[in-house]
mmCIF file of C-alpha atoms in Angstrom:
data_model
loop_
_atom_site.group_PDB
_atom_site.id
_atom_site.type_symbol
_atom_site.label_atom_id
_atom_site.label_comp_id
_atom_site.label_asym_id
_atom_site.label_seq_id
_atom_site.Cartn_x
_atom_site.Cartn_y
_atom_site.Cartn_z
ATOM 1 C CA MET B 30 31.090 -9.451 -17.255
ATOM 2 C CA THR B 31 29.411 -5.856 -17.175
ATOM 3 C CA ASN B 32 29.119 -4.129 -14.067
ATOM 4 C CA THR B 33 25.243 -4.780 -14.241
ATOM 5 C CA GLU B 34 25.667 -8.365 -14.789
ATOM 6 C CA LYS B 35 27.750 -8.830 -12.320
ATOM 7 C CA GLU B 36 24.809 -6.671 -9.917
ATOM 8 C CA LEU B 37 23.039 -9.326 -11.063
ATOM 9 C CA GLU B 38 25.241 -12.546 -9.949
ATOM 10 C CA ASP B 39 25.891 -10.568 -6.570
ATOM 11 C CA LEU B 40 22.053 -10.440 -5.763
ATOM 12 C CA ARG B 41 21.791 -13.627 -6.453
ATOM 13 C CA THR B 42 24.781 -15.259 -4.579
ATOM 14 C CA GLU B 43 22.353 -13.129 -1.454
ATOM 15 C CA ILE B 44 19.246 -14.831 -2.342
ATOM 16 C CA SER B 45 20.959 -18.154 -2.109
ATOM 17 C CA LYS B 46 22.346 -17.484 1.346
ATOM 18 C CA LEU B 47 19.684 -15.614 2.907
ATOM 19 C CA ASP B 48 17.531 -19.702 1.290
ATOM 20 C CA SER B 49 19.941 -20.906 3.056
ATOM 21 C CA SER B 50 19.193 -19.013 6.185
ATOM 22 C CA ILE B 51 15.099 -19.903 5.850
ATOM 23 C CA VAL B 52 15.571 -22.909 5.116
ATOM 24 C CA GLN B 53 17.445 -23.528 8.870
ATOM 25 C CA LEU B 54 15.265 -21.713 10.373
ATOM 26 C CA LEU B 55 12.500 -24.023 9.482
ATOM 27 C CA ASP B 56 13.895 -27.069 10.359
ATOM 28 C CA SER B 57 14.146 -25.672 13.692
ATOM 29 C CA ARG B 58 10.831 -24.394 13.643
ATOM 30 C CA ALA B 59 9.660 -28.373 12.874
ATOM 31 C CA ALA B 60 12.118 -29.617 15.851
ATOM 32 C CA ILE B 61 10.420 -27.205 18.431
ATOM 33 C CA ALA B 62 6.664 -28.781 16.475
ATOM 34 C CA LYS B 63 8.173 -32.208 16.982
ATOM 35 C CA LYS B 64 8.290 -31.613 21.070
ATOM 36 C CA VAL B 65 4.910 -29.398 20.788
ATOM 37 C CA GLY B 66 3.315 -33.082 19.432
ATOM 38 C CA ASP B 67 5.061 -34.752 22.098
ATOM 39 C CA VAL B 68 3.776 -32.522 24.951
ATOM 40 C CA LYS B 69 0.154 -32.709 23.152
ATOM 41 C CA GLN B 70 0.163 -36.686 22.992
ATOM 42 C CA LYS B 71 1.124 -36.966 25.912
ATOM 43 C CA LEU B 72 -1.828 -34.548 27.565
ATOM 44 C CA GLY B 73 -4.376 -36.634 25.466
ATOM 45 C CA ARG B 74 -4.734 -33.469 22.567
ATOM 46 C CA PRO B 75 -5.709 -33.420 18.433
ATOM 47 C CA ILE B 76 -2.467 -32.572 16.547
ATOM 48 C CA ILE B 77 -4.670 -30.382 14.182
ATOM 49 C CA ASP B 78 -5.795 -27.026 16.569
ATOM 50 C CA ARG B 79 -7.228 -24.993 14.087
ATOM 51 C CA VAL B 80 -8.123 -22.496 17.276
ATOM 52 C CA HIS B 81 -4.221 -22.016 17.569
ATOM 53 C CA GLU B 82 -3.331 -21.893 13.808
ATOM 54 C CA GLN B 83 -5.939 -19.207 13.022
ATOM 55 C CA LYS B 84 -3.588 -17.427 16.046
ATOM 56 C CA VAL B 85 -0.357 -17.893 14.231
ATOM 57 C CA TYR B 86 -2.531 -16.454 10.780
ATOM 58 C CA GLU B 87 -3.396 -13.289 12.824
ATOM 59 C CA ARG B 88 0.074 -13.064 14.575
ATOM 60 C CA ILE B 89 2.074 -12.838 11.296
ATOM 61 C CA SER B 90 -0.340 -10.590 9.778
ATOM 62 C CA THR B 91 0.995 -8.025 12.131
ATOM 63 C CA GLU B 92 4.037 -8.006 11.348
ATOM 64 C CA LYS B 93 5.735 -4.595 9.207
ATOM 65 C CA LEU B 94 6.361 -5.433 5.571
ATOM 66 C CA GLU B 95 7.232 -3.895 2.774
ATOM 67 C CA TYR B 96 7.161 -5.812 -0.102
ATOM 68 C CA LEU B 97 5.325 -8.758 0.545
ATOM 69 C CA THR B 98 1.415 -8.560 1.092
ATOM 70 C CA LYS B 99 -0.497 -10.226 4.342
ATOM 71 C CA SER B 100 -2.153 -12.695 1.925
ATOM 72 C CA GLN B 101 1.008 -13.713 0.861
ATOM 73 C CA ILE B 102 2.582 -13.744 4.357
ATOM 74 C CA GLN B 103 -0.490 -15.991 5.246
ATOM 75 C CA ALA B 104 -0.726 -18.369 1.930
ATOM 76 C CA ILE B 105 3.540 -18.965 2.750
ATOM 77 C CA PHE B 106 2.985 -19.920 6.772
ATOM 78 C CA LYS B 107 -0.158 -22.283 5.404
ATOM 79 C CA GLU B 108 2.477 -24.382 3.609
ATOM 80 C CA ILE B 109 5.333 -23.760 6.634
ATOM 81 C CA VAL B 110 1.855 -25.180 9.339
ATOM 82 C CA ALA B 111 0.997 -28.150 7.298
ATOM 83 C CA GLY B 112 4.353 -29.624 6.386
ATOM 84 C CA CYS B 113 4.891 -29.213 10.890
ATOM 85 C CA ARG B 114 2.207 -30.414 11.969
ATOM 86 C CA ALA B 115 3.009 -33.573 9.263
ATOM 87 C CA VAL B 116 5.796 -33.642 11.773
ATOM 88 C CA GLN B 117 3.602 -33.494 14.641
ATOM 89 C CA SER B 118 2.025 -36.640 13.626
ATOM 90 C CA GLY B 119 4.937 -38.577 12.607
ATOM 91 C CA LYS B 120 3.448 -41.331 10.639
ATOM 92 C CA LYS B 121 0.293 -39.685 7.871
ATOM 93 C CA ARG B 122 -3.297 -41.452 8.802
ATOM 94 C CA VAL B 123 -4.796 -42.812 5.524
ATOM 95 C CA ALA B 124 -8.737 -44.616 5.354
ATOM 96 C CA PHE B 125 -9.820 -46.715 2.476
ATOM 97 C CA LEU B 126 -12.889 -48.548 2.224
ATOM 98 C CA GLY B 127 -11.976 -52.221 2.694
ATOM 99 C CA PRO B 128 -11.509 -55.181 3.949
ATOM 100 C CA ARG B 129 -7.652 -55.734 2.973
ATOM 101 C CA GLY B 130 -5.939 -56.682 -0.533
ATOM 102 C CA THR B 131 -9.097 -54.862 -2.449
ATOM 103 C CA PHE B 132 -8.037 -52.888 -5.553
ATOM 104 C CA SER B 133 -8.644 -49.480 -3.035
ATOM 105 C CA ASP B 134 -5.986 -51.000 -0.580
ATOM 106 C CA GLN B 135 -3.509 -51.534 -3.620
ATOM 107 C CA ALA B 136 -4.519 -47.648 -4.227
ATOM 108 C CA ALA B 137 -4.106 -46.515 -1.135
ATOM 109 C CA LYS B 138 -0.491 -48.138 -0.612
ATOM 110 C CA GLN B 139 0.557 -47.089 -4.421
ATOM 111 C CA TYR B 140 0.219 -43.054 -3.651
ATOM 112 C CA PHE B 141 1.312 -43.728 0.867
ATOM 113 C CA SER B 142 4.105 -46.178 0.843
ATOM 114 C CA GLU B 143 3.267 -48.188 4.309
ATOM 115 C CA THR B 144 6.334 -46.879 5.285
ATOM 116 C CA GLU B 145 5.313 -43.154 5.328
ATOM 117 C CA ALA B 146 1.288 -44.175 6.372
ATOM 118 C CA ASP B 147 -0.913 -45.801 8.918
ATOM 119 C CA PHE B 148 -3.846 -46.842 7.078
ATOM 120 C CA ILE B 149 -7.398 -47.390 8.791
ATOM 121 C CA ILE B 150 -9.393 -49.616 6.825
ATOM 122 C CA VAL B 151 -13.720 -48.576 6.755
ATOM 123 C CA LYS B 152 -16.711 -50.499 5.317
ATOM 124 C CA LYS B 153 -18.202 -47.434 3.564
ATOM 125 C CA ILE B 154 -17.037 -44.612 1.089
ATOM 126 C CA SER B 155 -18.848 -42.212 3.112
ATOM 127 C CA ASP B 156 -17.097 -43.592 6.113
ATOM 128 C CA VAL B 157 -13.416 -42.704 4.563
ATOM 129 C CA PHE B 158 -14.957 -39.023 4.406
ATOM 130 C CA ARG B 159 -16.204 -39.458 7.923
ATOM 131 C CA GLN B 160 -12.736 -40.514 9.134
ATOM 132 C CA VAL B 161 -11.277 -36.966 6.982
ATOM 133 C CA ILE B 162 -13.565 -34.649 7.489
ATOM 134 C CA SER B 163 -13.173 -35.653 11.943
ATOM 135 C CA GLU B 164 -9.468 -35.920 11.593
ATOM 136 C CA GLU B 165 -9.066 -38.516 12.981
ATOM 137 C CA ALA B 166 -7.340 -39.759 9.475
ATOM 138 C CA GLY B 167 -5.221 -37.091 7.392
ATOM 139 C CA TYR B 168 -6.149 -38.255 4.411
ATOM 140 C CA GLY B 169 -8.408 -40.595 2.290
ATOM 141 C CA VAL B 170 -8.373 -42.712 -0.475
ATOM 142 C CA VAL B 171 -12.126 -43.756 -2.350
ATOM 143 C CA PRO B 172 -12.649 -44.954 -5.803
ATOM 144 C CA VAL B 173 -14.424 -42.272 -8.434
ATOM 145 C CA GLU B 174 -14.893 -43.523 -11.703
ATOM 146 C CA ASN B 175 -14.262 -47.244 -13.786
ATOM 147 C CA SER B 176 -13.120 -47.078 -17.134
ATOM 148 C CA THR B 177 -15.982 -50.021 -18.192
ATOM 149 C CA ASN B 178 -18.812 -48.950 -15.456
ATOM 150 C CA GLY B 179 -18.646 -44.866 -15.191
ATOM 151 C CA SER B 180 -18.486 -42.736 -12.340
ATOM 152 C CA VAL B 181 -19.182 -43.648 -8.524
ATOM 153 C CA PRO B 182 -22.288 -41.853 -7.639
ATOM 154 C CA ILE B 183 -21.729 -41.372 -3.603
ATOM 155 C CA THR B 184 -18.133 -39.940 -4.392
ATOM 156 C CA LEU B 185 -19.209 -37.108 -6.491
ATOM 157 C CA ASP B 186 -22.336 -36.775 -4.135
ATOM 158 C CA LEU B 187 -19.859 -35.966 -1.436
ATOM 159 C CA LEU B 188 -17.182 -34.266 -3.289
ATOM 160 C CA LEU B 189 -20.009 -32.145 -3.602
ATOM 161 C CA GLU B 190 -21.561 -31.593 -0.340
ATOM 162 C CA SER B 191 -18.110 -31.628 2.062
ATOM 163 C CA ASP B 192 -15.685 -29.564 2.444
ATOM 164 C CA LEU B 193 -12.608 -31.335 1.329
ATOM 165 C CA LYS B 194 -10.351 -30.891 -1.550
ATOM 166 C CA VAL B 195 -9.404 -33.694 -3.915
ATOM 167 C CA VAL B 196 -5.369 -33.835 -3.450
ATOM 168 C CA GLY B 197 -4.470 -36.473 -5.568
ATOM 169 C CA GLU B 198 -5.507 -39.187 -7.926
ATOM 170 C CA ILE B 199 -4.552 -42.758 -8.714
ATOM 171 C CA ILE B 200 -5.394 -44.751 -11.644
ATOM 172 C CA ILE B 201 -5.285 -48.909 -11.179
ATOM 173 C CA ARG B 202 -5.036 -51.583 -13.917
ATOM 174 C CA ILE B 203 -8.192 -53.806 -12.903
ATOM 175 C CA LYS B 204 -6.261 -57.226 -13.216
ATOM 176 C CA HIS B 205 -8.497 -59.920 -11.877
ATOM 177 C CA ASN B 206 -6.265 -63.425 -11.079
ATOM 178 C CA LEU B 207 -8.136 -66.860 -10.389
ATOM 179 C CA ILE B 208 -6.863 -67.990 -6.640
ATOM 180 C CA ALA B 209 -6.869 -70.891 -4.870
ATOM 181 C CA LEU B 210 -5.661 -72.568 -1.460
ATOM 182 C CA LYS B 211 -3.169 -74.426 -3.619
ATOM 183 C CA GLU B 212 -2.526 -75.596 -7.444
ATOM 184 C CA ILE B 213 -5.783 -77.665 -9.048
ATOM 185 C CA PRO B 214 -6.975 -78.421 -11.962
ATOM 186 C CA LEU B 215 -9.433 -76.056 -14.007
ATOM 187 C CA SER B 216 -12.261 -79.166 -14.012
ATOM 188 C CA GLU B 217 -11.818 -79.896 -10.844
ATOM 189 C CA ILE B 218 -13.171 -76.841 -9.761
ATOM 190 C CA LYS B 219 -16.797 -76.809 -8.587
ATOM 191 C CA THR B 220 -17.219 -73.284 -6.922
ATOM 192 C CA LEU B 221 -16.734 -69.942 -7.275
ATOM 193 C CA LEU B 222 -16.263 -66.635 -5.429
ATOM 194 C CA SER B 223 -16.062 -63.109 -5.818
ATOM 195 C CA LYS B 224 -17.649 -59.734 -6.030
ATOM 196 C CA ASP B 225 -20.853 -59.447 -8.442
ATOM 197 C CA GLN B 226 -18.515 -56.523 -10.232
ATOM 198 C CA ALA B 227 -15.730 -59.343 -10.731
ATOM 199 C CA ILE B 228 -17.501 -61.849 -11.702
ATOM 200 C CA GLY B 229 -19.025 -59.938 -15.100
ATOM 201 C CA GLN B 230 -15.604 -58.263 -15.927
ATOM 202 C CA CYS B 231 -14.207 -61.757 -16.049
ATOM 203 C CA ARG B 232 -17.542 -63.813 -17.768
ATOM 204 C CA ARG B 233 -15.918 -65.157 -21.186
ATOM 205 C CA PHE B 234 -13.135 -66.702 -19.218
ATOM 206 C CA ILE B 235 -16.031 -68.359 -16.657
ATOM 207 C CA GLU B 236 -17.762 -69.637 -19.343
ATOM 208 C CA GLU B 237 -15.060 -71.235 -21.323
ATOM 209 C CA ASN B 238 -13.031 -72.340 -18.113
ATOM 210 C CA LEU B 239 -15.183 -73.010 -15.183
ATOM 211 C CA PRO B 240 -18.834 -73.480 -17.585
ATOM 212 C CA ASN B 241 -20.265 -76.601 -14.283
ATOM 213 C CA ALA B 242 -18.958 -74.229 -11.219
ATOM 214 C CA GLU B 243 -21.069 -72.771 -8.571
ATOM 215 C CA ILE B 244 -20.725 -68.895 -8.420
ATOM 216 C CA ILE B 245 -21.537 -67.423 -5.471
ATOM 217 C CA GLU B 246 -21.396 -63.666 -4.375
ATOM 218 C CA THR B 247 -19.149 -61.527 -1.887
ATOM 219 C CA LYS B 248 -19.162 -58.152 -0.571
ATOM 220 C CA SER B 249 -15.524 -57.716 -2.269
ATOM 221 C CA THR B 250 -12.831 -59.792 -3.951
ATOM 222 C CA ALA B 251 -10.738 -60.147 -0.887
ATOM 223 C CA ARG B 252 -13.452 -61.092 1.029
ATOM 224 C CA ALA B 253 -14.025 -64.207 -1.100
ATOM 225 C CA VAL B 254 -10.101 -64.970 -1.501
ATOM 226 C CA GLU B 255 -10.291 -64.842 2.496
ATOM 227 C CA ILE B 256 -12.928 -67.192 2.762
ATOM 228 C CA LEU B 257 -12.085 -70.400 0.578
ATOM 229 C CA THR B 258 -11.059 -72.723 3.657
ATOM 230 C CA GLU B 259 -15.100 -73.152 3.180
ATOM 231 C CA TYR B 260 -15.686 -74.280 0.301
ATOM 232 C CA ASP B 261 -14.329 -77.898 -1.094
ATOM 233 C CA ASN B 262 -12.853 -77.261 -4.512
ATOM 234 C CA SER B 263 -13.241 -73.280 -4.350
ATOM 235 C CA VAL B 264 -11.362 -70.759 -6.552
ATOM 236 C CA ALA B 265 -11.559 -66.626 -5.782
ATOM 237 C CA ILE B 266 -11.153 -64.066 -8.232
ATOM 238 C CA GLY B 267 -9.111 -61.497 -6.612
ATOM 239 C CA THR B 268 -6.137 -59.459 -6.435
ATOM 240 C CA LYS B 269 -2.759 -60.190 -6.802
ATOM 241 C CA LEU B 270 -2.192 -58.027 -2.969
ATOM 242 C CA ALA B 271 -4.815 -60.341 -1.531
ATOM 243 C CA ALA B 272 -3.181 -64.123 -2.052
ATOM 244 C CA GLU B 273 -0.517 -62.369 -0.439
ATOM 245 C CA ILE B 274 -2.128 -61.527 2.351
ATOM 246 C CA TYR B 275 -3.947 -64.391 2.797
ATOM 247 C CA ASN B 276 -0.838 -67.010 1.458
ATOM 248 C CA ARG B 277 -2.957 -68.420 -1.481
ATOM 249 C CA THR B 278 -2.252 -69.654 -4.696
ATOM 250 C CA ILE B 279 -2.557 -67.555 -7.876
ATOM 251 C CA ILE B 280 -3.733 -71.018 -9.763
ATOM 252 C CA SER B 281 -4.433 -68.194 -13.874
ATOM 253 C CA LYS B 282 -3.276 -64.922 -13.926
ATOM 254 C CA GLY B 283 -5.637 -61.704 -15.936
ATOM 255 C CA ILE B 284 -8.435 -63.178 -16.332
ATOM 256 C CA GLU B 285 -10.368 -60.035 -17.140
ATOM 257 C CA ASP B 286 -12.476 -59.529 -20.318
ATOM 258 C CA ASN B 287 -11.140 -56.090 -20.897
ATOM 259 C CA GLN B 288 -7.583 -55.874 -20.224
ATOM 260 C CA ASN B 289 -7.957 -52.026 -20.604
ATOM 261 C CA ASN B 290 -10.311 -51.387 -17.370
ATOM 262 C CA PHE B 291 -8.807 -49.395 -15.476
ATOM 263 C CA THR B 292 -10.540 -47.108 -11.772
ATOM 264 C CA ARG B 293 -9.716 -44.226 -11.080
ATOM 265 C CA PHE B 294 -9.446 -42.875 -7.098
ATOM 266 C CA PHE B 295 -9.470 -39.971 -6.012
ATOM 267 C CA VAL B 296 -6.921 -39.043 -2.670
ATOM 268 C CA ILE B 297 -9.020 -36.803 -0.578
ATOM 269 C CA GLY B 298 -7.717 -33.813 2.597
ATOM 270 C CA HIS B 299 -7.726 -30.823 4.008
ATOM 271 C CA GLU B 300 -4.897 -28.921 2.383
ATOM 272 C CA GLU B 301 -4.615 -27.833 -1.411
ATOM 273 C CA SER B 302 -1.507 -29.338 -3.399
ATOM 274 C CA LEU B 303 0.726 -27.208 -4.413
ATOM 275 C CA SER B 304 0.968 -26.850 -8.700
ATOM 276 C CA THR B 305 3.664 -29.574 -9.948
ATOM 277 C CA GLY B 306 3.866 -28.425 -13.599
ATOM 278 C CA SER B 307 1.098 -31.674 -14.847
ATOM 279 C CA ASP B 308 -1.444 -31.057 -12.519
ATOM 280 C CA LYS B 309 -5.296 -31.278 -13.198
ATOM 281 C CA THR B 310 -8.088 -29.443 -11.776
ATOM 282 C CA SER B 311 -11.435 -30.955 -10.902
ATOM 283 C CA ILE B 312 -14.642 -28.675 -10.127
ATOM 284 C CA VAL B 313 -18.803 -28.674 -10.035
ATOM 285 C CA PHE B 314 -20.930 -26.210 -11.485
ATOM 286 C CA SER B 315 -24.620 -25.606 -12.519
ATOM 287 C CA VAL B 316 -25.498 -23.298 -15.535
ATOM 288 C CA LYS B 317 -28.289 -21.377 -15.668
ATOM 289 C CA HIS B 318 -31.524 -22.271 -17.734
ATOM 290 C CA VAL B 319 -31.351 -20.826 -20.699
ATOM 291 C CA PRO B 320 -30.187 -22.128 -24.294
ATOM 292 C CA GLY B 321 -26.735 -22.411 -25.051
ATOM 293 C CA ALA B 322 -25.744 -22.236 -21.430
ATOM 294 C CA LEU B 323 -23.606 -25.081 -21.172
ATOM 295 C CA LEU B 324 -21.907 -24.031 -24.408
ATOM 296 C CA ASN B 325 -21.099 -20.529 -23.211
ATOM 297 C CA ALA B 326 -19.300 -22.120 -19.946
ATOM 298 C CA LEU B 327 -17.518 -24.192 -22.011
ATOM 299 C CA LYS B 328 -16.523 -21.529 -23.649
ATOM 300 C CA SER B 329 -14.991 -20.587 -20.940
ATOM 301 C CA PHE B 330 -11.833 -23.177 -21.383
ATOM 302 C CA SER B 331 -11.876 -23.808 -25.091
ATOM 303 C CA SER B 332 -11.227 -20.062 -25.739
ATOM 304 C CA ARG B 333 -8.231 -20.285 -23.508
ATOM 305 C CA ASN B 334 -6.669 -24.113 -25.205
ATOM 306 C CA ILE B 335 -7.713 -25.962 -21.455
ATOM 307 C CA ASN B 336 -8.207 -28.892 -22.026
ATOM 308 C CA LEU B 337 -11.166 -31.009 -20.361
ATOM 309 C CA THR B 338 -10.534 -34.061 -19.590
ATOM 310 C CA LYS B 339 -13.943 -34.971 -18.238
ATOM 311 C CA LEU B 340 -17.262 -33.619 -18.304
ATOM 312 C CA GLU B 341 -20.024 -35.778 -16.817
ATOM 313 C CA SER B 342 -23.729 -34.496 -15.457
ATOM 314 C CA ARG B 343 -24.976 -35.454 -12.337
ATOM 315 C CA PRO B 344 -28.734 -34.907 -11.020
ATOM 316 C CA SER B 345 -29.069 -33.229 -8.011
ATOM 317 C CA ARG B 346 -30.205 -34.749 -4.884
ATOM 318 C CA LEU B 347 -31.670 -31.634 -3.171
ATOM 319 C CA THR B 348 -33.714 -29.896 -6.343
ATOM 320 C CA PRO B 349 -35.702 -31.484 -9.082
ATOM 321 C CA TRP B 350 -34.149 -31.436 -12.300
ATOM 322 C CA GLU B 351 -31.393 -29.860 -11.777
ATOM 323 C CA TYR B 352 -28.083 -30.702 -12.888
ATOM 324 C CA TYR B 353 -24.504 -30.848 -11.728
ATOM 325 C CA PHE B 354 -21.676 -30.836 -14.197
ATOM 326 C CA TYR B 355 -18.742 -32.803 -12.988
ATOM 327 C CA THR B 356 -15.121 -31.707 -15.223
ATOM 328 C CA ASP B 357 -11.790 -31.774 -14.845
ATOM 329 C CA PHE B 358 -9.368 -30.049 -16.618
ATOM 330 C CA GLU B 359 -5.660 -29.407 -17.233
ATOM 331 C CA GLY B 360 -3.997 -27.273 -15.078
ATOM 332 C CA HIS B 361 -3.720 -25.975 -11.712
ATOM 333 C CA VAL B 362 -5.894 -23.518 -10.136
ATOM 334 C CA SER B 363 -3.015 -21.358 -9.400
ATOM 335 C CA GLU B 364 -2.099 -20.648 -12.795
ATOM 336 C CA ASP B 365 -3.321 -17.466 -14.712
ATOM 337 C CA HIS B 366 -5.262 -18.308 -17.644
ATOM 338 C CA VAL B 367 -6.927 -21.124 -15.174
ATOM 339 C CA GLN B 368 -7.907 -18.644 -12.749
ATOM 340 C CA GLU B 369 -9.080 -16.268 -15.741
ATOM 341 C CA ALA B 370 -11.130 -19.462 -17.051
ATOM 342 C CA LEU B 371 -12.725 -20.003 -13.951
ATOM 343 C CA GLN B 372 -13.984 -16.096 -13.814
ATOM 344 C CA ASP B 373 -15.329 -16.116 -16.933
ATOM 345 C CA LEU B 374 -16.842 -19.151 -15.743
ATOM 346 C CA LYS B 375 -19.122 -17.449 -12.716
ATOM 347 C CA LYS B 376 -20.988 -15.251 -15.262
ATOM 348 C CA SER B 377 -22.815 -18.599 -17.083
ATOM 349 C CA THR B 378 -22.834 -20.341 -14.534
ATOM 350 C CA LEU B 379 -25.743 -20.687 -11.516
ATOM 351 C CA TYR B 380 -22.798 -22.481 -8.954
ATOM 352 C CA ILE B 381 -19.242 -23.836 -8.699
ATOM 353 C CA LYS B 382 -17.481 -24.884 -6.493
ATOM 354 C CA ILE B 383 -12.949 -26.092 -7.219
ATOM 355 C CA LEU B 384 -13.262 -29.867 -5.364
ATOM 356 C CA GLY B 385 -9.675 -29.863 -5.880
ATOM 357 C CA SER B 386 -6.022 -29.541 -8.322
ATOM 358 C CA TYR B 387 -3.565 -31.959 -8.022
ATOM 359 C CA LYS B 388 -0.192 -34.433 -10.165
ATOM 360 C CA SER B 389 -2.257 -35.546 -12.665
ATOM 361 C CA SER B 390 -1.741 -39.738 -12.744
ATOM 362 C CA LYS B 391 -0.044 -40.297 -16.185
#
């Protein structure tokens, strides 16, 4: 080993020792933050205190630094504060569109385990956003698009209008089951209950096996499973989770016409997600009303070999004949080539908003 190589090794050893000290200090900070959270609960105060957090950022910005910039230190401390805030609150609070036993329920519990989260069930997608905006919930899970039926307009509109970030995604295969109170021959079934979309997605099975059954539409597949007791010789189309929740029997599995039907959900929150190396970014933009404007905008990505995974237009709710383009692409907003693409994109757009970067759900 040369003297230079030994010097490098010694420096790395020194950094490792500092890293260990930093980790221990962070853990000590978290322990005190937990005590602060306990006191806040006794006083009936909210866990999140944006005014105090801003004072923390301002205070650390006054420290004399030789190498790191103030913005770099603030970015580091935002992650530290977010971590300590999570320690204070204990379990995460996650809102999703109910009732229990829906695909939204399934998506929420796939992303957040029940041991780490308390779930808040709401009646409307807009309520999910309200819960997170008001900080009653730390995160929300909302459907954003279905591979067969397309995007969920209200979710796209609310993402545009709110300051919340997309911090994760979940993709669920839509698998429908025929559910009853107990085993029953198909020939004896008199009534079929479910949500209109689920009924439409199982049309072939219904026509071949339940041609004479009365069809009753419900607000959700889970609701159909829940009210089976109200109808004689009835069945419902619903999820495996709903059957488990309401103690029902699945008499036919996977009755959907299309085996490749998926629904994509976004996880929304206040904090931006860190890069994982396998990320997507979602943005929305509008272009100038000149020939070739959209093509020029998209060149910002193609010229840097950035793969677009979604491009969809949606009319503005405020300005007639103006359209927004919702775009997903591979990469994280913190990456240099992505930042370059977004800076280039600004030159040919009237408006651009970064909805968030998040780990891609393969």
